[in-house]
Coordinates of C-alpha atoms and ligand atoms in Angstrom, one line a residue:
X1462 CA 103.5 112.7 75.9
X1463 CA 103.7 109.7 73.4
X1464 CA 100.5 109.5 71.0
X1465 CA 99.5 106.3 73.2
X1466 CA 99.7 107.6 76.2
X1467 CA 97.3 110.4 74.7
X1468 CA 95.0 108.5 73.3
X1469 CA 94.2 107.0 77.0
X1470 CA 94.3 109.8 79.0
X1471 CA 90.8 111.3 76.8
X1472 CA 88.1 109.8 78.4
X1473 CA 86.2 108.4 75.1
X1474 CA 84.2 105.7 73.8
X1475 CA 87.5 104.6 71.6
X1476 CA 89.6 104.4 74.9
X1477 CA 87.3 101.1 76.1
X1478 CA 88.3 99.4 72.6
X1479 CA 91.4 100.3 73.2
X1480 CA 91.8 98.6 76.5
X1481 CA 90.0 95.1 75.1
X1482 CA 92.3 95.1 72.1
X1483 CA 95.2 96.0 74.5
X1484 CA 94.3 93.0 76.5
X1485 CA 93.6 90.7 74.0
X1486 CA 96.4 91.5 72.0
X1487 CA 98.7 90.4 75.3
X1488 CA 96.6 87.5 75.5
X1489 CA 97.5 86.6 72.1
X1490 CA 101.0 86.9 72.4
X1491 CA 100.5 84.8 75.6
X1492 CA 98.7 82.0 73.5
X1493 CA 101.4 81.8 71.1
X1494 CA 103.6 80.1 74.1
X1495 CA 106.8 82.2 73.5
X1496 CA 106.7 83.0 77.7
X1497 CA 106.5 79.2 78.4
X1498 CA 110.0 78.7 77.0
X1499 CA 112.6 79.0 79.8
X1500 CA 115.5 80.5 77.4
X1501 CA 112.5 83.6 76.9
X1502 CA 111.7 84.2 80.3
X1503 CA 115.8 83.8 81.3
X1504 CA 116.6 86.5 78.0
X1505 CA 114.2 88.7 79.1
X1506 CA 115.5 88.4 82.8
X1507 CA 118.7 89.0 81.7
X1508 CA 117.4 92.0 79.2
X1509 CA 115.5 93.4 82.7
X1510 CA 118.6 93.7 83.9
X1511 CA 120.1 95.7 81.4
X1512 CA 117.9 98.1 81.6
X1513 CA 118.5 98.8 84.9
X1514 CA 122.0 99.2 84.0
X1515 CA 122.6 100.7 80.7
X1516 CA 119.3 103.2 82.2
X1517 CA 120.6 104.0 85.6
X1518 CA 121.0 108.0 84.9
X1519 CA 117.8 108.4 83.9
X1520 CA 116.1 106.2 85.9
X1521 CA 118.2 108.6 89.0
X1522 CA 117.1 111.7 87.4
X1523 CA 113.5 110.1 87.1
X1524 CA 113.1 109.5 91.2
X1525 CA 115.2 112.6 91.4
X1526 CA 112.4 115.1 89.7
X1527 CA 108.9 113.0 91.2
X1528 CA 110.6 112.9 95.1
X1529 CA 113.9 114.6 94.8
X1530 CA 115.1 111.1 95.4
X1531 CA 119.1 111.2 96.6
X1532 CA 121.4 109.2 94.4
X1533 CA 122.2 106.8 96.8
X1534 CA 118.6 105.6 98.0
X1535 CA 117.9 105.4 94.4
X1536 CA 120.5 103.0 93.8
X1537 CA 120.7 101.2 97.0
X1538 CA 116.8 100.6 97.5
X1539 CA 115.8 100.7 94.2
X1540 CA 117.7 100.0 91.3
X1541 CA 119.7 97.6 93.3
X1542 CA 117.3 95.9 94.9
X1543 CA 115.6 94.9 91.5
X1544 CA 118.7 93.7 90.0
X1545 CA 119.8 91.4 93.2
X1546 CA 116.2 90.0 92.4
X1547 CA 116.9 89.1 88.8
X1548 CA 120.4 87.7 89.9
X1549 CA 118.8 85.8 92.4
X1550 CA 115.9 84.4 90.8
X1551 CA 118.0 83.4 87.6
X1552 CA 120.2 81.7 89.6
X1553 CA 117.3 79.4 91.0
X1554 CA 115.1 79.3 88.0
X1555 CA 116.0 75.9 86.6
X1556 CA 115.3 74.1 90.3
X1557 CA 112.0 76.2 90.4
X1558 CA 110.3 75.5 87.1
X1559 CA 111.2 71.7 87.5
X1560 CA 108.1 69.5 87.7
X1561 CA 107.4 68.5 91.2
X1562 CA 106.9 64.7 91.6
X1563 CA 105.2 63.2 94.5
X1564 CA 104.9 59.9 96.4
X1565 CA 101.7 58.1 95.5
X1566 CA 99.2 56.0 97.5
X1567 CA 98.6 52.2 97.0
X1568 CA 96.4 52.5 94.4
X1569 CA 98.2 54.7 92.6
X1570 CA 101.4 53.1 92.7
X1571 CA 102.4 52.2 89.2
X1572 CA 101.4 55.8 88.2
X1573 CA 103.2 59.3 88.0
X1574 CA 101.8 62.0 90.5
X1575 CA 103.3 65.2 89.3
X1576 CA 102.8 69.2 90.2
X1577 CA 103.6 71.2 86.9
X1578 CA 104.3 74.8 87.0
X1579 CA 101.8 76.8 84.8
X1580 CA 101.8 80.6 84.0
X1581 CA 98.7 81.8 85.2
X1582 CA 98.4 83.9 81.6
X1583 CA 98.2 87.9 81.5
X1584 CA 99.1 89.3 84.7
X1585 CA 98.0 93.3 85.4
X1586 CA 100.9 95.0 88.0
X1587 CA 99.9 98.3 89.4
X1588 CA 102.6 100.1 91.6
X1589 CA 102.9 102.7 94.1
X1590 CA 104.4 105.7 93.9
X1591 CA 106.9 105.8 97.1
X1592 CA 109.3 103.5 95.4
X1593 CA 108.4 104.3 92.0
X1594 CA 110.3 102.2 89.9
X1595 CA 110.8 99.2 92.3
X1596 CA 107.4 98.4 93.0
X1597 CA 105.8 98.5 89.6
X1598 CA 108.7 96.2 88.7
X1599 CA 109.7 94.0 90.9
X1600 CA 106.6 91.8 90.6
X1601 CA 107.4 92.2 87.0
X1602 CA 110.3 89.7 87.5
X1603 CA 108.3 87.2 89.1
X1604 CA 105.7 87.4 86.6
X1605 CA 108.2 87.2 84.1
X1606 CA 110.2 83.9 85.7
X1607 CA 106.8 82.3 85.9
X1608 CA 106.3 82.6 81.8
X1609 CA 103.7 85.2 81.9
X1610 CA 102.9 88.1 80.1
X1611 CA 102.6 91.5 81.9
X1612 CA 100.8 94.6 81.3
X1613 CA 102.3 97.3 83.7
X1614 CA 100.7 100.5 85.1
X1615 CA 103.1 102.9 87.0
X1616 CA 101.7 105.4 89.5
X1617 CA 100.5 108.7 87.9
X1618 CA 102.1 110.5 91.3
X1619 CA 105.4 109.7 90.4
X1620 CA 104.9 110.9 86.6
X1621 CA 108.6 111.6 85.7
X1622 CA 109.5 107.6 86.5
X1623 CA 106.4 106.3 85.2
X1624 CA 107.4 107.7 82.1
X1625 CA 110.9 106.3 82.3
X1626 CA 109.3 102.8 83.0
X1627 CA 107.0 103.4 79.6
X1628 CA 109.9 104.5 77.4
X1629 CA 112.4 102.1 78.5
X1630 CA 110.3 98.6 79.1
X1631 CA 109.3 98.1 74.9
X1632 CA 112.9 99.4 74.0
X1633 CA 114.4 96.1 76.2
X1634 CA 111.4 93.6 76.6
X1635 CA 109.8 91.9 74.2
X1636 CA 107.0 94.8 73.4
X1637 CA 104.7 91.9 72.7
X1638 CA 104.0 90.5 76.1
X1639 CA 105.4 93.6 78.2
X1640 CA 103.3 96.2 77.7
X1641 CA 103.0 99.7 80.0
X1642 CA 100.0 101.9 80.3
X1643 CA 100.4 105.4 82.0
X1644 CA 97.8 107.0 83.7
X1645 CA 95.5 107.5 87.0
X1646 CA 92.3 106.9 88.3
X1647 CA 90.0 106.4 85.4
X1648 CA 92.6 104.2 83.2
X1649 CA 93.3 101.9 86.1
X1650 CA 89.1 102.0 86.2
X1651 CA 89.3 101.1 82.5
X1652 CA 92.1 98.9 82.9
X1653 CA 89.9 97.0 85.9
X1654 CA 87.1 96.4 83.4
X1655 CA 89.7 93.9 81.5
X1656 CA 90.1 90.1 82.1
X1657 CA 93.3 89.6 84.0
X1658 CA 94.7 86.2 84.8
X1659 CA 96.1 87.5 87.9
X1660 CA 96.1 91.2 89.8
X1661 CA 99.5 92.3 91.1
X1662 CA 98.2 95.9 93.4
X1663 CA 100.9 97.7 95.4
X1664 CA 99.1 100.8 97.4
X1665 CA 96.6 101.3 100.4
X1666 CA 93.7 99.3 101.5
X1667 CA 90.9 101.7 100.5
X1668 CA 91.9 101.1 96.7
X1669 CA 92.8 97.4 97.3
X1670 CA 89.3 96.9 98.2
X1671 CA 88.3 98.4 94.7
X1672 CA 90.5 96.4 93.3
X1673 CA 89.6 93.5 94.9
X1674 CA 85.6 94.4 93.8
X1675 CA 87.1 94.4 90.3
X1676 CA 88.7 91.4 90.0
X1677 CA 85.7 89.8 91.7
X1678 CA 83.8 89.7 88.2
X1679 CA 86.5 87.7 86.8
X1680 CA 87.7 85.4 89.9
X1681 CA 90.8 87.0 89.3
X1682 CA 93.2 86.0 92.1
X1683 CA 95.4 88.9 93.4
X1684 CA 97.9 90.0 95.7
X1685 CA 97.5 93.1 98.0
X1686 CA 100.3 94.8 99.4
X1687 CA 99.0 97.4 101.2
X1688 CA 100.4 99.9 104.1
X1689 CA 99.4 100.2 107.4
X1690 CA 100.9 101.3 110.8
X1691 CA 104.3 99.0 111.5
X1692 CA 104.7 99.1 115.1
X1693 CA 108.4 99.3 116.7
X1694 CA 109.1 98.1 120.3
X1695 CA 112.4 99.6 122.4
X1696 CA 113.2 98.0 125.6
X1697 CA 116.5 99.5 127.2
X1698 CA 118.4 96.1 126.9
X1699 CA 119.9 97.4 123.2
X1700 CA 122.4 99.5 122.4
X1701 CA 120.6 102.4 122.1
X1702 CA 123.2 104.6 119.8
X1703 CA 123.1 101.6 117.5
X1704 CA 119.6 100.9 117.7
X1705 CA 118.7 104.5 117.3
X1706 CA 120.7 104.9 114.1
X1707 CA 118.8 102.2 112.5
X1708 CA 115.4 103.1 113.9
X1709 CA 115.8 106.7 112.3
X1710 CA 117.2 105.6 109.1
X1711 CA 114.3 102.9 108.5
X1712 CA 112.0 105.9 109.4
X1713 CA 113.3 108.9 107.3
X1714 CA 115.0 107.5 104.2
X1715 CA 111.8 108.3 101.4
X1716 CA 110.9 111.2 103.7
X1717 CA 109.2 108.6 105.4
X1718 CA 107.5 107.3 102.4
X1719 CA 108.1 103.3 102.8
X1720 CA 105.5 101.4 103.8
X1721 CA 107.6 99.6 106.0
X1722 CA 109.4 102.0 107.7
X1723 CA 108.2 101.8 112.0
X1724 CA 105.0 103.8 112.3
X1725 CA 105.1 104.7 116.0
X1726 CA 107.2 103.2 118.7
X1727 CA 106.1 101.8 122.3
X1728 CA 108.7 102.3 125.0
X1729 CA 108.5 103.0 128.1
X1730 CA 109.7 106.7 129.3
X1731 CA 112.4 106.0 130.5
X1732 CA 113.8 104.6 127.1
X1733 CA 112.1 107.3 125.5
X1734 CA 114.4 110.0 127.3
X1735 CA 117.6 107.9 126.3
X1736 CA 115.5 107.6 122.3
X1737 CA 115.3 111.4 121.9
X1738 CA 118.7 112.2 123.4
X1739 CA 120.6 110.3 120.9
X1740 CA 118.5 110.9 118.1
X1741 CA 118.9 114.6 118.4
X1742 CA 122.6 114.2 117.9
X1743 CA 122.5 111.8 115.2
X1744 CA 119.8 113.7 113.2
X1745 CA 122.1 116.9 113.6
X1746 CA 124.7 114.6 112.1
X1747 CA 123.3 113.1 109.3
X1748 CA 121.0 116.3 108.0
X1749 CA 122.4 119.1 109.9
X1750 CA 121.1 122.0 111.5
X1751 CA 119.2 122.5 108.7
X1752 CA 117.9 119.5 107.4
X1753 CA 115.5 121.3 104.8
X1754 CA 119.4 121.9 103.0
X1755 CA 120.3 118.8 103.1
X1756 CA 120.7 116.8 100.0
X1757 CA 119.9 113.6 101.9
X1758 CA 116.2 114.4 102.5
X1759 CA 113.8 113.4 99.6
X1760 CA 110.2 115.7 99.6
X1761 CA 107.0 114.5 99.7
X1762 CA 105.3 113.6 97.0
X1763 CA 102.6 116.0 96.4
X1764 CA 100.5 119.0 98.4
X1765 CA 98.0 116.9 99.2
X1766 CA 99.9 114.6 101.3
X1767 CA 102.3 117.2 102.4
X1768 CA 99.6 118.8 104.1
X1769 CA 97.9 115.6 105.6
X1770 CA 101.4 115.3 107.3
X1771 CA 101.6 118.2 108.5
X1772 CA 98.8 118.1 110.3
X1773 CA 99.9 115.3 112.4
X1774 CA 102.1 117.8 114.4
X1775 CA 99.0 119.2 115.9
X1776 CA 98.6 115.4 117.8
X1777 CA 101.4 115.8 120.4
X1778 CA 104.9 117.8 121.4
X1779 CA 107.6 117.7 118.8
X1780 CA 110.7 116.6 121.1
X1781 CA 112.8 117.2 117.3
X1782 CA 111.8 118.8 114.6
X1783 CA 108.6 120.2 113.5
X1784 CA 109.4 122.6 110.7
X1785 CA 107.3 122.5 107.8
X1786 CA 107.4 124.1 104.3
X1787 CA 104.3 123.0 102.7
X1788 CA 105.5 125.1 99.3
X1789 CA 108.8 123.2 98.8
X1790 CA 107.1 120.2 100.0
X1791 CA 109.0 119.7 103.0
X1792 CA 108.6 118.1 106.3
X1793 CA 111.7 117.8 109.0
X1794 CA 112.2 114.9 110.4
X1795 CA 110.4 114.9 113.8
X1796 CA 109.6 112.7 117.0
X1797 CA 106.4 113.1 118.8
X1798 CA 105.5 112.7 122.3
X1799 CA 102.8 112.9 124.9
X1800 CA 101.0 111.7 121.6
X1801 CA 97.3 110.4 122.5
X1802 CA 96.1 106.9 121.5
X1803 CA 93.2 107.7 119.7
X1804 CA 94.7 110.4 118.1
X1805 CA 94.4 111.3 114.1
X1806 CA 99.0 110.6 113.8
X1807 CA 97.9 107.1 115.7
X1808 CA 95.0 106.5 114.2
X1809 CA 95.6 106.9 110.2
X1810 CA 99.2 105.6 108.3
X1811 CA 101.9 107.9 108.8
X1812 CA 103.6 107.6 105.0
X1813 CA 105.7 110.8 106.4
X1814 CA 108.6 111.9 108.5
X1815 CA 106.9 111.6 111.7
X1816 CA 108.0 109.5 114.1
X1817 CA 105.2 109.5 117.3
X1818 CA 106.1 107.7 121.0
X1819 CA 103.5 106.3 122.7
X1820 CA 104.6 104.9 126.5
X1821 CA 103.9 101.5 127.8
X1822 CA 105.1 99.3 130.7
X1823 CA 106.2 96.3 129.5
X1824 CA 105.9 93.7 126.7
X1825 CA 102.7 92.7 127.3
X1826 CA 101.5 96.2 127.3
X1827 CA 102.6 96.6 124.1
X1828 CA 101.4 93.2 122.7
X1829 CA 97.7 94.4 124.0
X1830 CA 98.4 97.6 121.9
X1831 CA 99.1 95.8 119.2
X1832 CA 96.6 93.3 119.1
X1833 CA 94.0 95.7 119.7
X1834 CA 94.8 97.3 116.2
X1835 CA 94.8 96.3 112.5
X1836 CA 97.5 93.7 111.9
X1837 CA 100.6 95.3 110.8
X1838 CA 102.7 94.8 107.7
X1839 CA 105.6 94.7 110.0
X1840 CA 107.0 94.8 113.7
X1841 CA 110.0 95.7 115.0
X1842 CA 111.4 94.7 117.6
X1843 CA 114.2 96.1 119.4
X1844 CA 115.9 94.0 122.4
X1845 CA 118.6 91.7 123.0
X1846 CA 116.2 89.7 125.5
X1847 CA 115.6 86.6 123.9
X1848 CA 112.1 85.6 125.9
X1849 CA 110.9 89.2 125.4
X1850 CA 112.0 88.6 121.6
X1851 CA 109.9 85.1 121.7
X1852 CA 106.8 86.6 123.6
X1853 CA 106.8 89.4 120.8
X1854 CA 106.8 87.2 118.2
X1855 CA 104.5 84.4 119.5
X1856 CA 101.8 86.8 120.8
X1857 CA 101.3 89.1 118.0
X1858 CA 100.4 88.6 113.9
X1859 CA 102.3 90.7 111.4
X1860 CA 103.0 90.3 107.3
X1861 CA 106.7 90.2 108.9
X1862 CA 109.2 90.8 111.7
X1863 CA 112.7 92.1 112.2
X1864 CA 114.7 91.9 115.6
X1865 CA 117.3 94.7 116.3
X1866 CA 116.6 96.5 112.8
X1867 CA 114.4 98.2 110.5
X1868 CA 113.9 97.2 106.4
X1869 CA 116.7 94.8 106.5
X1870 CA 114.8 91.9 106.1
X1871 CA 113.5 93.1 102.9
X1872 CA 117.0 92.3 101.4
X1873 CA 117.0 88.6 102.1
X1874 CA 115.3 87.1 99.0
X1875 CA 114.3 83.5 101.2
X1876 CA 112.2 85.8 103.1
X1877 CA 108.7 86.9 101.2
X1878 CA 107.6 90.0 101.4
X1879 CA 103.7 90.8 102.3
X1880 CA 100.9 92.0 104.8
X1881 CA 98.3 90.0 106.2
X1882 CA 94.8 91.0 107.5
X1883 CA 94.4 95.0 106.1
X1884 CA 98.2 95.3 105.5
X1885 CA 97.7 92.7 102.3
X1886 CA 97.2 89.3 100.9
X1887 CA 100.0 86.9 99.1
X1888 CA 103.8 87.8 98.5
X1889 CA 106.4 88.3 96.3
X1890 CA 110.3 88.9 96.3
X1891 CA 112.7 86.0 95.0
X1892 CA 111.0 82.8 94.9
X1893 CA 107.8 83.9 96.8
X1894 CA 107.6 85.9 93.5
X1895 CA 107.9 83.1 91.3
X1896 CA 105.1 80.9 93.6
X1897 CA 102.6 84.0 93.4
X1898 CA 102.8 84.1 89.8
X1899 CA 102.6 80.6 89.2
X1900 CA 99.7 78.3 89.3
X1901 CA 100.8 74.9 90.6
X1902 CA 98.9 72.3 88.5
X1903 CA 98.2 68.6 90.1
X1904 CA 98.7 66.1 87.2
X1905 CA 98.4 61.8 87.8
X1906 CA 99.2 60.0 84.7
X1907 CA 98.1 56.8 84.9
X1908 CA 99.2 53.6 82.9
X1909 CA 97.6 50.4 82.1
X1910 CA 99.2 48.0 84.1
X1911 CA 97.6 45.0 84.8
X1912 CA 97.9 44.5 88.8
X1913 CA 96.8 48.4 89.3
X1914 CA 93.7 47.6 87.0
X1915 CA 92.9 44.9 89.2
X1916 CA 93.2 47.1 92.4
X1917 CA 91.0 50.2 90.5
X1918 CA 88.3 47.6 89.5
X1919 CA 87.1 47.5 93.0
X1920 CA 85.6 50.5 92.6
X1921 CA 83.8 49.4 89.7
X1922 CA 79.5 48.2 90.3
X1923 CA 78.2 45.9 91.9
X1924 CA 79.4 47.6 95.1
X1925 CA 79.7 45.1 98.1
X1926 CA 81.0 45.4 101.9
X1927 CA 84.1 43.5 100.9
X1928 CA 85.1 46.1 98.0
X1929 CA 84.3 49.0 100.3
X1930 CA 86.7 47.9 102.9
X1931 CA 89.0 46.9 100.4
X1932 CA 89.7 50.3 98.8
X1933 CA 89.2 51.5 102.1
X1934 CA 92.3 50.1 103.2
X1935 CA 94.6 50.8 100.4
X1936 CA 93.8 54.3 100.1
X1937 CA 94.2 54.7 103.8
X1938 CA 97.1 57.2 104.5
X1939 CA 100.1 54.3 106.3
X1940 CA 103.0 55.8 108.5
X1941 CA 106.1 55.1 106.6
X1942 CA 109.5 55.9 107.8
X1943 CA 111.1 58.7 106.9
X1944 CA 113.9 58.1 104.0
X1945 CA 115.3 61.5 103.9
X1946 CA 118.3 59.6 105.9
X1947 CA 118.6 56.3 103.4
X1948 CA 121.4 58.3 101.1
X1949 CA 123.5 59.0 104.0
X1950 CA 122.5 55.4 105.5
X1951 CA 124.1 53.9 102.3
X1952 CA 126.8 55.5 101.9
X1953 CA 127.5 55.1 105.2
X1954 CA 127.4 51.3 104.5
X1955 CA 129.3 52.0 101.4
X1956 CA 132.1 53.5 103.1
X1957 CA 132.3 50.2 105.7
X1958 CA 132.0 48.1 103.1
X1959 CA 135.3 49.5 101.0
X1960 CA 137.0 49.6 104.1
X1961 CA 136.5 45.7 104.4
X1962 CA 136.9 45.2 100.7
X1963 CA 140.3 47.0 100.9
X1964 CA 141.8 44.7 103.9
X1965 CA 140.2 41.8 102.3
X1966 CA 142.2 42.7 98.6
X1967 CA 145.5 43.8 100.6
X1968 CA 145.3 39.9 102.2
X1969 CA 145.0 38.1 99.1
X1970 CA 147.3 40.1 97.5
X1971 CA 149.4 39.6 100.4
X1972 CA 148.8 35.5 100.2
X1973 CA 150.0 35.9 96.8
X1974 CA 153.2 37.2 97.2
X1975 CA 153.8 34.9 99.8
Ligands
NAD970 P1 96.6 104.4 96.4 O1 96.0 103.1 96.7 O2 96.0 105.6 96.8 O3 96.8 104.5 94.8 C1 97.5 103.5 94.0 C2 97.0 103.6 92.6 O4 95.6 103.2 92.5 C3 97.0 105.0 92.0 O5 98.2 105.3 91.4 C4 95.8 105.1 91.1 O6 96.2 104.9 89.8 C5 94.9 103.9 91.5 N1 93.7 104.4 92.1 C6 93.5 105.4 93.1 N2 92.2 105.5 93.4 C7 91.6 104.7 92.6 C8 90.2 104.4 92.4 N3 89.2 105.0 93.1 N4 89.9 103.5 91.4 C9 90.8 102.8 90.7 N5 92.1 103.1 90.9 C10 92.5 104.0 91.8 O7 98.1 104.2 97.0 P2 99.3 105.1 96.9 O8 99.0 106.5 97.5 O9 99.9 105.1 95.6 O10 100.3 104.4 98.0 C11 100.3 104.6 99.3 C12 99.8 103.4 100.0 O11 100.4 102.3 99.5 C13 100.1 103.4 101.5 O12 99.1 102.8 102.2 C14 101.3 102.4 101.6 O13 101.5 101.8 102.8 C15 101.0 101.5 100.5 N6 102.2 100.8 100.0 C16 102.3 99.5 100.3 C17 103.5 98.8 99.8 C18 103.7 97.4 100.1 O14 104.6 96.8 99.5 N7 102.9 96.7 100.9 C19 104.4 99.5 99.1 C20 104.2 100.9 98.9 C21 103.1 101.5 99.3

């Protein structure tokens, strides 16, 4: 344990000044301006980056030891997906950060109407535990690309990775403005306390509530991304081999631990049957006949949970799986049925290898389910019926959707990434990352020309009926036609006009030789 992170794990007086000075000292560096520049925040993009790749070994062994994390879901849904997000948002940055100009009214005419891009300042990020190095950083990017300065706080859960992320982020970011602080439930307290310009909180609606509280004091604004239950629908239009291949991996990669993988599925029982028949064979081949060997199955993160999972067997029949070794951590991958509605597995967030079916007759059977509950982070939908797919979508509220997968979406960086209602607030991934961390500033700059002075003395005393209808009028919104098209239009013309020009040349130059 480093002599900092010492210092904040004892709970006295000295720790509060520490956490001010902290703070301030971030805000310092902020003031100095070195984020604002663009070459920073691209170096220390680019320096992200590195880490993830000179790192990757122990940044494996890391997930490895907190939730015996296989190689490949580290890479592929970790590692991976935070570089793709640097690539991505460095490739966009200079469009982004541009100054946004925009069309003015009568009055205005003469003037420049501009949105600037501002850093909000110092931006707290507290991450989750389930993708342990992904979610602490990935917001870190954004925050970054918007030209702020970041103070960091891992989960405590996932100890062997939040150290990795405090060891590694001063060696490669600039140790000024990127600063980590390890530690659990009384630092983040401590860390509340603070001023933040902006609160970045990754984990479940119970703490994103104190969170909330917290940055209350301040006005802090802040982003939720919380869990949930993420519905999946199955009609028997889809490919079910296919479509039970990706249900079951969106489900039990993490051991379940995503907070988008499909909570509980609606399907009628006939689908059901056909759901369980396949997935037994293709759970025998990916894990085997003993999935508690197989190297593909991650744990759970600690006792506590384990055992909350556990107990969600006792809600229905396990049509697979069901083992459980709560000493190694361990929960087999299982499907549920004849699982009750009000039930404690359908009641509370899964965040476990449990996969419960609950039967319904149709579409809008489902939609009533669905809209009867907390608004999900995501739904999935699974049908090749395009009206059932437009009913689903139109008739229900989510953070997002996928059609005929699970998780996918999340690798599309145009998409953002976020709950609404009690599965979160705001969004982040690629440029929704960049939006979130940036605050969008309204700027006219007006000149002194004389005609516009005339206009704006109207507004000037003695007030009479004439001046009031005047400005009335030219600040009245006018329908204008659209000149998205006028490029094309003109060159259009352009192209007509060489045409002509080319005969017309070709004839005099034909006169002349004649
Ligand atoms: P959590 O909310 O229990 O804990 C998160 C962090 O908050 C902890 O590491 C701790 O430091 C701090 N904390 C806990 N109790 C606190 C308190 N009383 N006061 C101040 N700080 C406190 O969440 P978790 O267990 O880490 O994560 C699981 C939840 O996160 C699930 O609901 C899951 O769906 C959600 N999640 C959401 C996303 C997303 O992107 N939307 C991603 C991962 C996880």
């Amino acid at each position: 344990m480093s002599a900092t992170d010492k210092r904040l794990q004892e709970d006295t007086p000295e720790k509060m000044t520490y956490y001010e000075q902290l703070v301030q000292g971030v805000r310092n560096a902020f003031l100095q301006g070195k984020t604002r520049e663009i070459k920073f925040r691209k170096e220390q993009l680019k320096a992200l980056k590195q880490l993830y790749e000179q790192e990757e070994a122990a940044i494996c062994a890391a997930l490895a030891t907190d939730l015996n994390k296989p190689k490949q879901e580290s890479i592929l849904l970790e590692i991976n997906v935070l570089k793709s997000d640097i690539d991505y948002i460095l490739n966009n940055i200079d469009d982004w950060v541009k100054p946004e100009k925009v069309p003015a009214n009568l009055v205005t005419i003469f003037d420049k109407s501009v949105i600037f891009h501002d850093p909000y300042g110092v931006v707290l990020v507290l991450g989750a535990w389930n993708y342990p190095m992904m979610l602490p950083l990935m917001p870190v990017t954004g925050a970054i690309a918007a030209g702020n300065c970041v103070i960091i706080k891992p989960s405590e859960m996932s100890p062997a990775t939040a150290k990795v992320i405090a060891d590694l982020v001063p060696k490669y970011l600039d140790p000024e403005c990127f600063k980590v602080v390890c530690g659990g439930i009384s630092e983040t307290t401590e860390l509340l306390k603070q001023k933040f310009d902006y609160i970045f909180y990754t984990g479940s609606p119970h703490v994103g509530r104190i969170v909330r509280d917290a940055a209350n004091k301040y006005l802090t604004p802040t982003t939720l991304e919380l869990g949930g239950k993420s519905p999946l629908y199955i009609d028997d239009s889809v490919d079910m081999d296919m479509a039970a291949r990706r249900i079951l991996w969106g489900k039990f990669i993490n051991l379940g631990q995503t907070c988008i993988a499909p909570d509980y599925v609606l399907c009628t029982r006939s689908v059901q049957d056909k759901l369980i028949d396949i997935a037994k064979e293709v759970l025998k081949e990916w894990y085997g006949s003993q999935p508690n060997k197989s190297p593909d199955l991650c744990r759970i993160v600690s006792d506590k949970h384990a055992n909350r999972i556990a107990e969600y067997l006792n809600c229905g029949t396990p049509a697979i799986g069901g083992q459980v070794n709560l000493e190694d951590r361990f929960i087999e991958p299982t499907v549920l049925v004849d699982v009750p509605a009000d039930s404690k597995v359908m009641t509370e967030e899964i965040f476990g290898p449990v996969l419960p079916i609950v039967n319904i007759q149709s579409a809008f059977e489902a939609i009533k389910f669905i809209n009867e509950r907390e608004k999900p982070l995501t739904f999935y939908v699974f049908t090749t019926n395009t009206s059932v797919q437009n009913l689903l979508l139109q008739n229900t509220t989510s953070g997002s959707m996928c059609v005929n997968d699970t998780m996918v979406h999340m690798s599309v960086h145009g998409l953002p990434f976020g709950g609404v209602g009690q599965s979160g607030m705001g969004a982040y991934h690629g440029k929704a990352s960049y939006d979130t961390f940036t605050h969008r500033k309204s700027c006219l700059v007006r000149n002194y020309n004389k005609i516009a002075d005339y206009i704006g003395s109207y507004r000037y005393p003695p007030y009479s009926e004439s001046k009031t209808t005047f400005l009335s009028n030219m600040l009245r919104e006018y329908w204008m036609p659209s000149l998205k098209f006028l490029p094309y239009v003109i060159t259009f013309g352009l192209g007509i006009a060489s045409v002509f020009a080319a005969k017309e040349i070709a004839k005099a130059v034909g006169q002349d030789d004649d």
